mmCIF file of C-alpha atoms in Angstrom:
data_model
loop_
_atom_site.group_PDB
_atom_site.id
_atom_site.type_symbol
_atom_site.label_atom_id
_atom_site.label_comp_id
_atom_site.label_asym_id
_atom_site.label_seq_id
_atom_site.Cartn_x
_atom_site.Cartn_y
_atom_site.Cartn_z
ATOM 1 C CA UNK A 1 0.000 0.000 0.000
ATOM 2 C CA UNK A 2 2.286 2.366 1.001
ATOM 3 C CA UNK A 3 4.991 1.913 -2.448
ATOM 4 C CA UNK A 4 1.196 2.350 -4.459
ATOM 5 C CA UNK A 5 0.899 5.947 -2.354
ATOM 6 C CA UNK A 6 4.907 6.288 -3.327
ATOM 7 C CA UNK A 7 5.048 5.314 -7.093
ATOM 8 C CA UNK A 8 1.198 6.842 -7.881
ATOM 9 C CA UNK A 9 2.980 9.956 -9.431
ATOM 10 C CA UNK A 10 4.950 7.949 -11.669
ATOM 11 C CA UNK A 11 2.586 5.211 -12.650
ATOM 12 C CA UNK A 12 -0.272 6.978 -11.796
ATOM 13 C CA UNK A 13 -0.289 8.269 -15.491
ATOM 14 C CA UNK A 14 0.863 4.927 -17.056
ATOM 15 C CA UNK A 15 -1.904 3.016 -15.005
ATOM 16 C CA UNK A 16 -4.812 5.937 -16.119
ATOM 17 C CA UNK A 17 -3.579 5.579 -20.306
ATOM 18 C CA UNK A 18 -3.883 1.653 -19.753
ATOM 19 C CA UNK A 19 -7.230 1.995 -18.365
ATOM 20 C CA UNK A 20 -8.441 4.020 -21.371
ATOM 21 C CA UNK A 21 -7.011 1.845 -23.738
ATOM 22 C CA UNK A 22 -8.636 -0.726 -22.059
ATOM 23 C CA UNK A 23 -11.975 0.955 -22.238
ATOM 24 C CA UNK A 24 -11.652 2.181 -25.868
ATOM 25 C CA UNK A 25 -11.209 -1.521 -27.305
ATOM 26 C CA UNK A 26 -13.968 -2.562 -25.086
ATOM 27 C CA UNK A 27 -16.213 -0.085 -26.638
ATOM 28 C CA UNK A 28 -14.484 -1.144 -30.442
ATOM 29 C CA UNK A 29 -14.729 -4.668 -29.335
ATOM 30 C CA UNK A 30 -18.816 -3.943 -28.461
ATOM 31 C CA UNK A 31 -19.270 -2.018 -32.012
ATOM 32 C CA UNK A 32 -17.692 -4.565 -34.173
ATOM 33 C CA UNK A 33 -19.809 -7.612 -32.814
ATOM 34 C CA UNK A 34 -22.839 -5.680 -32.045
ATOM 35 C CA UNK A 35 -25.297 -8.442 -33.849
ATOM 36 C CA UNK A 36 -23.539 -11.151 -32.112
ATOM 37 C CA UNK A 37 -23.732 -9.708 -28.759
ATOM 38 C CA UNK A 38 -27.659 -9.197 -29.320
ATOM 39 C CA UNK A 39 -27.872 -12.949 -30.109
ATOM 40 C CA UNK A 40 -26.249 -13.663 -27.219
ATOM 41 C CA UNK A 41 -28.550 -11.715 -25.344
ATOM 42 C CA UNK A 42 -31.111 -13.273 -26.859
ATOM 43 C CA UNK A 43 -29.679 -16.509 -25.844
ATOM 44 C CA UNK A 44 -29.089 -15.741 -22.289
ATOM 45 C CA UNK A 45 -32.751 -13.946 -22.631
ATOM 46 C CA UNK A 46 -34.194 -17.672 -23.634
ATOM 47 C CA UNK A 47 -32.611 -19.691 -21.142
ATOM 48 C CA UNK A 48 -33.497 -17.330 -18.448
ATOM 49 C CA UNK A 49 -37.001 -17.885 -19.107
ATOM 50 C CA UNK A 50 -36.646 -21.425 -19.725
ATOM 51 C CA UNK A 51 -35.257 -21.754 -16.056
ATOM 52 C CA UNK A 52 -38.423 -19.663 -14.608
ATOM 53 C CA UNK A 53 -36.053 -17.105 -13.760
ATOM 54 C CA UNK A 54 -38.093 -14.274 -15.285
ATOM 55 C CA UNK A 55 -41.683 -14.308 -15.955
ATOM 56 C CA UNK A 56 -43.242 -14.398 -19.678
ATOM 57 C CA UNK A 57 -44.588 -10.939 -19.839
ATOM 58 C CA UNK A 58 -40.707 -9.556 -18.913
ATOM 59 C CA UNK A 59 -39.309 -11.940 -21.001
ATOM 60 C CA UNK A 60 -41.732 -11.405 -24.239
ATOM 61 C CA UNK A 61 -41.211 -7.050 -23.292
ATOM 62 C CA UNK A 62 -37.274 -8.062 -23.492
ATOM 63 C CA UNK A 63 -37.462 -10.358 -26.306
ATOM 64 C CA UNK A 64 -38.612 -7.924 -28.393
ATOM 65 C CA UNK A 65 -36.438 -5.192 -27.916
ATOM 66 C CA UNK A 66 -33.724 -7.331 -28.615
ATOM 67 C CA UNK A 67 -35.727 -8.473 -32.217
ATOM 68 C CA UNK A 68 -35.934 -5.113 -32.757
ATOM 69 C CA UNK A 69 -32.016 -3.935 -32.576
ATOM 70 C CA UNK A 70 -31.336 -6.561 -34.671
ATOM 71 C CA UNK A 71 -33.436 -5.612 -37.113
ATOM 72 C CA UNK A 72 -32.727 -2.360 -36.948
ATOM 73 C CA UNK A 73 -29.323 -3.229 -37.428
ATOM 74 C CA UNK A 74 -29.868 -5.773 -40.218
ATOM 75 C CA UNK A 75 -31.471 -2.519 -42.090
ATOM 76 C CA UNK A 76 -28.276 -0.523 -41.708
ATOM 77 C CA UNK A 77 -25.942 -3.103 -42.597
ATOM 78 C CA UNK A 78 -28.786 -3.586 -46.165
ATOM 79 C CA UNK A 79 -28.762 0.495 -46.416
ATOM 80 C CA UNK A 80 -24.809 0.732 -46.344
ATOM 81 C CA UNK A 81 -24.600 -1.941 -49.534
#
């Protein structure tokens, strides 16, 4: 704890430019596989309701929501060919 205190105005900066790195390719990481994140949702949406975790009217509200991202972005992905 106390070399942290000591070193934090050395790698204080280092640690801070790592972090937003870090954060940047999550959000790049997040843009690039947008439609396969919203299946997995999907996914994780389905088996939730399989287990009788959530009930049907949350899980049909959610369900199509999801549907309708990836629609929407199916539509933007046909509009930019």
């Amino acid at each position: 704890m106390l070399l942290k205190l000591l070193f934090a105005p050395v790698l204080g900066p280092i640690e801070g430019v790592a972090w937003i790195a870090d954060k940047v390719l999550e959000q790049a990481d997040i843009s690039t596989n947008d439609a396969e994140s919203l299946q997995k949702q999907l996914l994780a949406l389905q088996l939730s309701f399989d287990m009788g975790e959530i009930p049907e009217e949350e899980f049909m509200i959610q369900e199509e929501e999801i549907l309708l991202a990836l629609q929407a972005l199916e539509d933007e992905e046909e509009d930019e060919d």
